[in-house]
mmCIF file of C-alpha atoms in Angstrom:
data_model
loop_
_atom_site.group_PDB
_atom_site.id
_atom_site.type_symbol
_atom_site.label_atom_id
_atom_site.label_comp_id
_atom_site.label_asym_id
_atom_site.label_seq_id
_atom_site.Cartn_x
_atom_site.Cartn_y
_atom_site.Cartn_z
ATOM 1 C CA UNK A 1 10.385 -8.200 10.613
ATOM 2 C CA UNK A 2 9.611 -6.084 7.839
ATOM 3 C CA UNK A 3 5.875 -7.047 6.904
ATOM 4 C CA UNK A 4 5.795 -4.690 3.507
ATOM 5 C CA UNK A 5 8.236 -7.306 2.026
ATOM 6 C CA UNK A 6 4.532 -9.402 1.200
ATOM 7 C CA UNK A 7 3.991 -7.785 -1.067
ATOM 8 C CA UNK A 8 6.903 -9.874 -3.605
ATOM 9 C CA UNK A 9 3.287 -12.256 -2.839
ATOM 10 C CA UNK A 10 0.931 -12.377 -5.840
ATOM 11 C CA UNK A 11 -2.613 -11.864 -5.229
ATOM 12 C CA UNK A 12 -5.267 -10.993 -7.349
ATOM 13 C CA UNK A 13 -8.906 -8.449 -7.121
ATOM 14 C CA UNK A 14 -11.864 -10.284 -6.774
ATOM 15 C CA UNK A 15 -15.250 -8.957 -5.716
ATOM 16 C CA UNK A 16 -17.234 -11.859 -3.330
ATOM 17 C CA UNK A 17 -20.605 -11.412 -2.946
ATOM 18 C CA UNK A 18 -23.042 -13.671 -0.674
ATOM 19 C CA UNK A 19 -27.105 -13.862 0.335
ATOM 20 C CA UNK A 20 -28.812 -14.849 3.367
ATOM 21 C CA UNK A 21 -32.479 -14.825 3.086
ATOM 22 C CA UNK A 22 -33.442 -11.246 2.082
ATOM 23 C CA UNK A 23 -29.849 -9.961 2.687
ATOM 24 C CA UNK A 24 -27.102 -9.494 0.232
ATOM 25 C CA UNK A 25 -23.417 -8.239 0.107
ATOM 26 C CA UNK A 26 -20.496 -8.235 -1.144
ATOM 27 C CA UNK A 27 -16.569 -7.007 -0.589
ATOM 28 C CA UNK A 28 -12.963 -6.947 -2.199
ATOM 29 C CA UNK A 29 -10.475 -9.491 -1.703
ATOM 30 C CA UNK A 30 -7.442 -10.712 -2.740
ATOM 31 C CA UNK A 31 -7.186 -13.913 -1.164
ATOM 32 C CA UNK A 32 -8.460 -16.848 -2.896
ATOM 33 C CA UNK A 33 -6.609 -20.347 -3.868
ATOM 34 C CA UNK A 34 -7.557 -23.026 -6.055
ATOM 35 C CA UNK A 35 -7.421 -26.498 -3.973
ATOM 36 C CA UNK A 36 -8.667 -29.137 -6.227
ATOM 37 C CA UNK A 37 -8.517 -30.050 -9.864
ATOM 38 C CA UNK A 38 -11.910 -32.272 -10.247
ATOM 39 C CA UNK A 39 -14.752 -31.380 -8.580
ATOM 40 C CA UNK A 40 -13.103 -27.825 -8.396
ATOM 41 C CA UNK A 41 -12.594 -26.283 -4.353
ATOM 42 C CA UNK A 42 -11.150 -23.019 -3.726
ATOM 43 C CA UNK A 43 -10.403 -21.324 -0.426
ATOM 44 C CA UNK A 44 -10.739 -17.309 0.154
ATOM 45 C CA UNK A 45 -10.018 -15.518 3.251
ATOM 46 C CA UNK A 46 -12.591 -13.503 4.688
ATOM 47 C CA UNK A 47 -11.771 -10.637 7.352
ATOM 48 C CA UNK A 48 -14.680 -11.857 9.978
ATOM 49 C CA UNK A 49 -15.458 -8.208 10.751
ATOM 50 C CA UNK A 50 -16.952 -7.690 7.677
ATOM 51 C CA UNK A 51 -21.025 -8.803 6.909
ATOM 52 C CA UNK A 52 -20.226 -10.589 3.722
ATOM 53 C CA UNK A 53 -18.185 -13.022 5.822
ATOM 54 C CA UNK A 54 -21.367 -13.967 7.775
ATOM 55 C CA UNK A 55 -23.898 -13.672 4.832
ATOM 56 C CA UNK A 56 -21.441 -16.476 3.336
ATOM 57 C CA UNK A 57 -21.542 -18.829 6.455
ATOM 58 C CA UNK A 58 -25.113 -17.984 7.076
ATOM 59 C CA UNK A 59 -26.296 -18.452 3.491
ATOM 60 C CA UNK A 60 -23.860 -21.031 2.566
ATOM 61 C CA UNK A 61 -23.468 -20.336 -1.348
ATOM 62 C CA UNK A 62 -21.205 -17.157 -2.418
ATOM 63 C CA UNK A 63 -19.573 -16.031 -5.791
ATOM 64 C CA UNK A 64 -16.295 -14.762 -6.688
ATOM 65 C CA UNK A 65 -15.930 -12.158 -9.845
ATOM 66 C CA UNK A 66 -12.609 -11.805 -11.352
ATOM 67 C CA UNK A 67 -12.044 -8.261 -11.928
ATOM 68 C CA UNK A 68 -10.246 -7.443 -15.195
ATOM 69 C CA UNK A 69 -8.156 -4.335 -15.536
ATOM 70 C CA UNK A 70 -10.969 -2.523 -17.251
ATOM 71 C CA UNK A 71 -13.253 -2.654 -14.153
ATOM 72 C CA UNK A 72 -14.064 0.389 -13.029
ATOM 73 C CA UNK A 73 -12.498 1.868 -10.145
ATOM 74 C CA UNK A 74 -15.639 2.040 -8.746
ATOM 75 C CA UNK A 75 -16.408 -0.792 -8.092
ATOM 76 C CA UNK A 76 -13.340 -0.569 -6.419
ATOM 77 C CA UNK A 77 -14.515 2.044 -4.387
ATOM 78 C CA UNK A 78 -17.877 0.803 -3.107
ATOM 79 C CA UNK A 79 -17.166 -2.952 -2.443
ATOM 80 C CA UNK A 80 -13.791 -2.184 -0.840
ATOM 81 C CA UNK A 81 -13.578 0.834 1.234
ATOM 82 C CA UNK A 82 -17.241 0.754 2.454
ATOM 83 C CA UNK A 83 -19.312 -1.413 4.639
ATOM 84 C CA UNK A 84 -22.696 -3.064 3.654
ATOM 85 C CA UNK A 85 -23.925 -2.667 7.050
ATOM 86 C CA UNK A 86 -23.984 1.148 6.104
ATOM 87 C CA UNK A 87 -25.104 0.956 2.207
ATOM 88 C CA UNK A 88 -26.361 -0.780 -0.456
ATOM 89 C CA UNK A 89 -22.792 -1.675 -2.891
ATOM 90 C CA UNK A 90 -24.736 -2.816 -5.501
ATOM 91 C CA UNK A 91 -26.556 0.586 -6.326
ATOM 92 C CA UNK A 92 -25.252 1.916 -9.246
ATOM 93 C CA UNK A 93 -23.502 -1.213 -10.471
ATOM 94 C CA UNK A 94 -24.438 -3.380 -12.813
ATOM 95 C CA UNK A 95 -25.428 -6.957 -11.739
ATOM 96 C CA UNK A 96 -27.656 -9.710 -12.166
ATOM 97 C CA UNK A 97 -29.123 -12.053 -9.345
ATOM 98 C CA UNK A 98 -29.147 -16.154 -9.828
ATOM 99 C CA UNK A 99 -32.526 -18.101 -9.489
ATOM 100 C CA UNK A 100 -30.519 -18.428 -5.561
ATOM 101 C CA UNK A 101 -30.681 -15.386 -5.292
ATOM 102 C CA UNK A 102 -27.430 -14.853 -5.259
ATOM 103 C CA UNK A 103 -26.330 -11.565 -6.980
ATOM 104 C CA UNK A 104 -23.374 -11.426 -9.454
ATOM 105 C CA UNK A 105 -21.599 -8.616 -11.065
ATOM 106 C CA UNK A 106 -21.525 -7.776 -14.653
ATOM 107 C CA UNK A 107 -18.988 -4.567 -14.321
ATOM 108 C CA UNK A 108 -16.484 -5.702 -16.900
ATOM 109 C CA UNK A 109 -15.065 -8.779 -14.934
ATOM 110 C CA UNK A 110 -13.560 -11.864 -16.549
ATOM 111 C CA UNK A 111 -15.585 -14.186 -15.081
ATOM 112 C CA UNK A 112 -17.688 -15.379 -12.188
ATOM 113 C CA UNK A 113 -17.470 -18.570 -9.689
ATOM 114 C CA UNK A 114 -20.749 -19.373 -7.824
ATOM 115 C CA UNK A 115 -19.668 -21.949 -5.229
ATOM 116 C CA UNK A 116 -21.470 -24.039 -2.018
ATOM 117 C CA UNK A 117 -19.834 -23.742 1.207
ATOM 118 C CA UNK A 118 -18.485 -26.985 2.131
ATOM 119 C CA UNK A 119 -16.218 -25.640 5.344
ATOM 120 C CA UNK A 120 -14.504 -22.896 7.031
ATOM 121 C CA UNK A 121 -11.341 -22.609 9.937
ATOM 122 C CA UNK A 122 -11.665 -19.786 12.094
ATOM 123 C CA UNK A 123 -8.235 -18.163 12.820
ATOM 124 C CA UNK A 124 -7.576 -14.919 14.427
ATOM 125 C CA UNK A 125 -8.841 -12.258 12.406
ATOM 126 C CA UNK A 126 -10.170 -13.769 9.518
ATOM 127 C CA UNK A 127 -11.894 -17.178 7.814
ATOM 128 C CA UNK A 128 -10.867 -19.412 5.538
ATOM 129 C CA UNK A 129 -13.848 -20.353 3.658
ATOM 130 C CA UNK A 130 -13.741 -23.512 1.382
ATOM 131 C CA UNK A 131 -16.275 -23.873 -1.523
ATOM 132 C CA UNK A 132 -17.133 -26.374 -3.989
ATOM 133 C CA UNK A 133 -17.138 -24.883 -7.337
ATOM 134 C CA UNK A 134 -20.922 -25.353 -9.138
ATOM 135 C CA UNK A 135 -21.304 -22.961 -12.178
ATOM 136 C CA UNK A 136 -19.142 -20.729 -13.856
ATOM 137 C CA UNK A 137 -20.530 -17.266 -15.759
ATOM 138 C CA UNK A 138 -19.150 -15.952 -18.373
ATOM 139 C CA UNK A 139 -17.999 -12.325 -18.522
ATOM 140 C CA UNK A 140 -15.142 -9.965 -20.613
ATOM 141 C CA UNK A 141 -12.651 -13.044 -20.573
ATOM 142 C CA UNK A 142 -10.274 -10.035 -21.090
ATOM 143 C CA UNK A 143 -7.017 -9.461 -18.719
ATOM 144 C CA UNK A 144 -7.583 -10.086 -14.907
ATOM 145 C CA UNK A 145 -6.342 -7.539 -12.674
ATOM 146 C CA UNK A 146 -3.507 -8.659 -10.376
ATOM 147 C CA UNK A 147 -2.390 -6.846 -6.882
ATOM 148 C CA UNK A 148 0.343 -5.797 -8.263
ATOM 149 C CA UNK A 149 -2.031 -3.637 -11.092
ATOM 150 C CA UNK A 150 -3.995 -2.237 -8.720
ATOM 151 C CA UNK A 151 -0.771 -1.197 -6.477
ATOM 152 C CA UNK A 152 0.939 0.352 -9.692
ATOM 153 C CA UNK A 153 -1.475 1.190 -12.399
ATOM 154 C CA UNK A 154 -4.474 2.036 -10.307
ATOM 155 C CA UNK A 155 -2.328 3.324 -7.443
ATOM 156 C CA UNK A 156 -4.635 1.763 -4.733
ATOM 157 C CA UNK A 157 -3.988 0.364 -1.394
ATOM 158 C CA UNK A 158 -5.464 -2.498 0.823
ATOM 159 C CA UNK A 159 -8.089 -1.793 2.840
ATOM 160 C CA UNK A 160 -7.625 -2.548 6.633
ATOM 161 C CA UNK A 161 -9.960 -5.233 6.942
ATOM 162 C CA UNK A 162 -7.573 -7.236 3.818
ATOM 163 C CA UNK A 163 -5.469 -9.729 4.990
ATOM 164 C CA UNK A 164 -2.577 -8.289 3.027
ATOM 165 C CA UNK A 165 -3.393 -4.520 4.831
ATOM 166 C CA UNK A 166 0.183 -3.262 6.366
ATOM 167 C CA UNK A 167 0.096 -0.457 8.194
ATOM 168 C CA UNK A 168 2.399 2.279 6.191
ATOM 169 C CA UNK A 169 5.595 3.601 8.478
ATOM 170 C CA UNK A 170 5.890 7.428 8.573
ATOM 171 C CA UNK A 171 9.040 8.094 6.083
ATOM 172 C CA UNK A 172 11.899 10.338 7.489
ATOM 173 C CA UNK A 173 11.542 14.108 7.127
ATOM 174 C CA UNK A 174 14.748 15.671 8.611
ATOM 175 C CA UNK A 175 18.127 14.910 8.163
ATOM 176 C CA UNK A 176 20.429 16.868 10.574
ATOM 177 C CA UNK A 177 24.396 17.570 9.121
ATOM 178 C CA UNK A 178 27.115 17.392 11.983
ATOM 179 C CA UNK A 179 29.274 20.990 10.684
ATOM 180 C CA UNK A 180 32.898 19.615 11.550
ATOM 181 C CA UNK A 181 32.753 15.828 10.613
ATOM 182 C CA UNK A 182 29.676 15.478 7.967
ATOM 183 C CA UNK A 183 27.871 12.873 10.211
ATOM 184 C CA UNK A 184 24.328 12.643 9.154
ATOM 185 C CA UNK A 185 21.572 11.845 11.493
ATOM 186 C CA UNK A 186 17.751 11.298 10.495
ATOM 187 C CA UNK A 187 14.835 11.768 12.324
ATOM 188 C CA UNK A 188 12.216 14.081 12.762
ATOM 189 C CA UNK A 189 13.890 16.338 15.913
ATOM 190 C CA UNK A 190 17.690 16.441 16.719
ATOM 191 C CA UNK A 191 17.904 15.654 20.936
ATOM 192 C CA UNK A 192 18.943 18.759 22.719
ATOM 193 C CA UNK A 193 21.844 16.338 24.442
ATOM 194 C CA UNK A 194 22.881 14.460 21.073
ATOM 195 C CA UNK A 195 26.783 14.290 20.434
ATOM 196 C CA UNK A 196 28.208 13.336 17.605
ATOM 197 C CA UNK A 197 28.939 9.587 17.444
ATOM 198 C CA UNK A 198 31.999 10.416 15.172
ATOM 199 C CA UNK A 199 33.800 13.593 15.973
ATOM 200 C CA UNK A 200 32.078 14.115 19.464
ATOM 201 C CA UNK A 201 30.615 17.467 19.117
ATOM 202 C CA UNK A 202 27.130 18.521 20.708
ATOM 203 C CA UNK A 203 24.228 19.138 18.910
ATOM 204 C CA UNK A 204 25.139 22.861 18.337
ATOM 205 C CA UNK A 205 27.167 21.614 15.419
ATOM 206 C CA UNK A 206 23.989 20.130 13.478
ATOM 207 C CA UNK A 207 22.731 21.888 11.286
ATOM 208 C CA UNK A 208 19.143 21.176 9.482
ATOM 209 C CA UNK A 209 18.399 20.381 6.058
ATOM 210 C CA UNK A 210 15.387 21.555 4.872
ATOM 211 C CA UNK A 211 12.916 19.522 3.016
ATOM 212 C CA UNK A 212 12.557 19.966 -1.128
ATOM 213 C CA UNK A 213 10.801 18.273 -3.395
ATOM 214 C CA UNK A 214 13.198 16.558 -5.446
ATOM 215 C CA UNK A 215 13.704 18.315 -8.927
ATOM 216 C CA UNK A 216 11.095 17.982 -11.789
ATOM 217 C CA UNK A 217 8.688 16.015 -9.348
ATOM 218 C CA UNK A 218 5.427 17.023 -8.643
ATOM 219 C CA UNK A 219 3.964 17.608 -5.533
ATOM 220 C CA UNK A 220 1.695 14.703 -4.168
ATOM 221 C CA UNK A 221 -1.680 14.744 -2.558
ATOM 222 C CA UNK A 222 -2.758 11.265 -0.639
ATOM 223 C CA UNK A 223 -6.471 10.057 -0.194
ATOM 224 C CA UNK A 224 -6.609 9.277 3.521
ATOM 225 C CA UNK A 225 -9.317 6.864 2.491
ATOM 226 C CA UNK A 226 -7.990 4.399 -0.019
ATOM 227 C CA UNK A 227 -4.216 5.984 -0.440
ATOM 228 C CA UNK A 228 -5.048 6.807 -4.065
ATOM 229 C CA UNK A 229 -1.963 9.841 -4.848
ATOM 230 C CA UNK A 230 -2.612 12.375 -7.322
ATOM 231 C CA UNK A 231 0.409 14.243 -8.647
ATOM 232 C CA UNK A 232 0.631 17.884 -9.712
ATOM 233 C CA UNK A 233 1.140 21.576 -8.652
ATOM 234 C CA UNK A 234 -2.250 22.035 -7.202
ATOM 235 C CA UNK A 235 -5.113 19.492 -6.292
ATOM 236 C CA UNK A 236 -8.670 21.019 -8.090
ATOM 237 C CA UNK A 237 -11.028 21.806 -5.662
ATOM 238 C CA UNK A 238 -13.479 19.726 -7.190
ATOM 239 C CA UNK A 239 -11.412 16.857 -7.316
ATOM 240 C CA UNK A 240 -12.804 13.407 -6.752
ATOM 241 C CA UNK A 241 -10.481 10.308 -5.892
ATOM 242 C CA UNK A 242 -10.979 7.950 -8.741
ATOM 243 C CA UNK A 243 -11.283 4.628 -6.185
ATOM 244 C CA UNK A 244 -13.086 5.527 -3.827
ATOM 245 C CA UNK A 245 -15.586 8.511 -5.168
ATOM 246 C CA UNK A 246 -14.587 10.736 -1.904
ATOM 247 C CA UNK A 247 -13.463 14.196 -2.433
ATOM 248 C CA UNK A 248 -10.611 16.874 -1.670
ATOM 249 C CA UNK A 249 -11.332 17.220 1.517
ATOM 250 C CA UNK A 250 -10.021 13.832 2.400
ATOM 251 C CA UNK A 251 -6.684 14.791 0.127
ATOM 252 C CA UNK A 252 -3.367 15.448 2.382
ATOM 253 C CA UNK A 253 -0.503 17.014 1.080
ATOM 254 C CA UNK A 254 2.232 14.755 1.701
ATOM 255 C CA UNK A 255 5.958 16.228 2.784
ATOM 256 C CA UNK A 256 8.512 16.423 0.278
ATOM 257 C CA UNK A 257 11.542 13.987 0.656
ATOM 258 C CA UNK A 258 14.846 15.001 1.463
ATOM 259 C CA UNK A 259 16.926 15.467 -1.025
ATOM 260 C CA UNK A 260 20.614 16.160 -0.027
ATOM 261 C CA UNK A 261 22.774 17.907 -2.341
ATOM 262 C CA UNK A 262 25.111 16.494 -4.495
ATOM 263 C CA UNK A 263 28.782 17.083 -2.570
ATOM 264 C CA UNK A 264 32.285 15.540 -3.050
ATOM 265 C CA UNK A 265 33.503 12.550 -1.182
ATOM 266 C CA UNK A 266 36.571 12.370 0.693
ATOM 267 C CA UNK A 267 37.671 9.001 1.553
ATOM 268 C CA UNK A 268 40.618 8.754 4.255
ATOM 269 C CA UNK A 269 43.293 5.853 2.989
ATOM 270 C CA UNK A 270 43.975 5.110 6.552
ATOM 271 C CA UNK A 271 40.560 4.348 8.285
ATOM 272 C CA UNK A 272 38.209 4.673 5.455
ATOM 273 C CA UNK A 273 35.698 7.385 7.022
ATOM 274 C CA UNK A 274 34.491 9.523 4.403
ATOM 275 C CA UNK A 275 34.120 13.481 4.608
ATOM 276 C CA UNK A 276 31.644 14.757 2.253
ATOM 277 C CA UNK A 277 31.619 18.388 1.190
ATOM 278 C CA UNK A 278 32.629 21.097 -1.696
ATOM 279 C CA UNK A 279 36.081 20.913 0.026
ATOM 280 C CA UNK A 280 38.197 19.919 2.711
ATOM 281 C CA UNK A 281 38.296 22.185 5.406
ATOM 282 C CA UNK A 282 41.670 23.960 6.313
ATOM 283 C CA UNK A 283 43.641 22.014 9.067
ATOM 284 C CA UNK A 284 41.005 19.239 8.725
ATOM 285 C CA UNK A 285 41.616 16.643 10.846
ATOM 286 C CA UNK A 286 40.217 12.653 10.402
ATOM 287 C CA UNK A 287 37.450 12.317 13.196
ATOM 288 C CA UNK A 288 38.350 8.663 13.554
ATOM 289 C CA UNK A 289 42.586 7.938 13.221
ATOM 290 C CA UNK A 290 43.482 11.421 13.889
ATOM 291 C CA UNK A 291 45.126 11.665 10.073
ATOM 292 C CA UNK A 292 45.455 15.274 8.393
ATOM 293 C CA UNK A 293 43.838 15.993 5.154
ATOM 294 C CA UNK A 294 46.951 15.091 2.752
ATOM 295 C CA UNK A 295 45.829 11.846 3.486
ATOM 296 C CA UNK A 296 42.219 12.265 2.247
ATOM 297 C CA UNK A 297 41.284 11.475 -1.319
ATOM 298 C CA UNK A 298 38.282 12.884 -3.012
ATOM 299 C CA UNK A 299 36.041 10.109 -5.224
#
């Protein structure tokens, strides 16, 4: 089951932040539903790994700030690739703190939902926490920033701890050309004992195709942090990722995709296979019915 496909599920970037006594916090999420009409309820999801989730049960009020798409990325940065168990979030950002104490964010979001917690179901890795709406505070009222902005515009990823995190799959780097038939196979090492599922040949007969980036595109450098990319010859030295603050250091060069040179297609009218190269070989034979080449037709 291919779990990337989520993502055709809308979401939007909210920043919850909760209290318990002395104690405050706050994360990114994307997960939040409205339930009722009157006497508004809502339900988020909460990764239970992360302290906000138990300053929320524990303190039983929390707030949810829309982000709008002129937040800053840093906010991005602190409240969702960095735990409050290790720092402070809120230094640096601007916020103000209810007579709950419950702290809210003023960094350019639409608006803000304070909420009691009413209940919460425990499944396996995260909460669903259900709140009673109580006071609204007004902010921008400009734009709210969906998932899909953040994926495209901001070029940012989910954290592990989201409930929309998928783990990325490594994309092929080799492709490996079978010399009499044009098979193709793809992976990142050709087996030593591979034969061609076509033609039959061993693996002597494949040849490599080396990786290139694809003409006019840049080359692309990926945050290991928060899977920012940044696109260009060279990444500066002093170059800091714009979502979350960390610097080159934690930059990898990704490998260029294969690009496979534009060739002609021959398409055999008896069987259908399909020979692709600048030109039929002399006496070539079809690997599948056996045909000569006069019965090959090039696309």
């Amino acid at each position: 089951m291919d779990l990337s496909l989520l993502h055709y599920v809308t979401y939007g970037m909210y920043v919850v932040t909760a209290r318990d006594g002395g104690q405050q916090g706050g994360c990114i999420i994307n997960t939040c539903m409205q339930i009722t009409s009157e006497n508004p309820i809502f339900a988020i999801s909460m990764n239970k790994n992360n302290k906000t989730h138990d300053l929320i049960l524990n303190g039983k009020v929390f707030a949810l700030s829309i982000l709008s798409e002129q937040t800053s990325p840093s906010v991005i940065s602190s409240f969702g690739f960095f735990s409050s168990r290790e720092r402070n979030k809120f230094e640096g950002i601007r916020y103000s703190v209810l007579e709950n104490g419950l702290p809210i964010l003023e960094e350019d979001t639409c608006i803000s939902l304070v909420f009691d917690v009413i209940d919460h179901v425990e499944m396996e890795t995260h909460s669903v926490i259900f709140g009673r709406l109580n006071d609204i505070v007004m902010g921008t009222q400009t734009d709210p920033m969906s998932y899909d902005y953040y994926h495209k515009v901001v070029k940012g990823k989910a954290p592990k701890n989201a409930p929309t995190y998928v783990a990325e799959t490594a994309a092929v780097t080799s492709r490996y050309t079978c010399d009499v038939c044009g098979y193709v196979y793809e992976g990142e090492e050709l087996p030593a004992d591979f034969v061609c599922p076509v033609c039959g040949v061993d693996a002597s007969h494949f040849e490599k195709e080396e990786a290139q980036a694809e003409a006019g595109q840049p080359t692309r450098y990926a945050c290991e942090v928060c899977g920012y990319v940044y696109e260009g010859e060279e990444l500066p030295a002093d170059f800091v990722c714009p979502v979350c603050g960390v610097d080159s250091s934690h930059f990898e060069k990704q490998t260029p995709v294969i690009v496979r040179q534009q060739t002609k297609r021959y398409v055999c009218d008896v069987c259908g296979y399909v020979y692709e190269g600048d030109s039929l070989p002399e006496g070539y034979t079809c690997p599948v019915c056996g045909v000569d080449s006069t019965h090959f037709q090039a696309e």
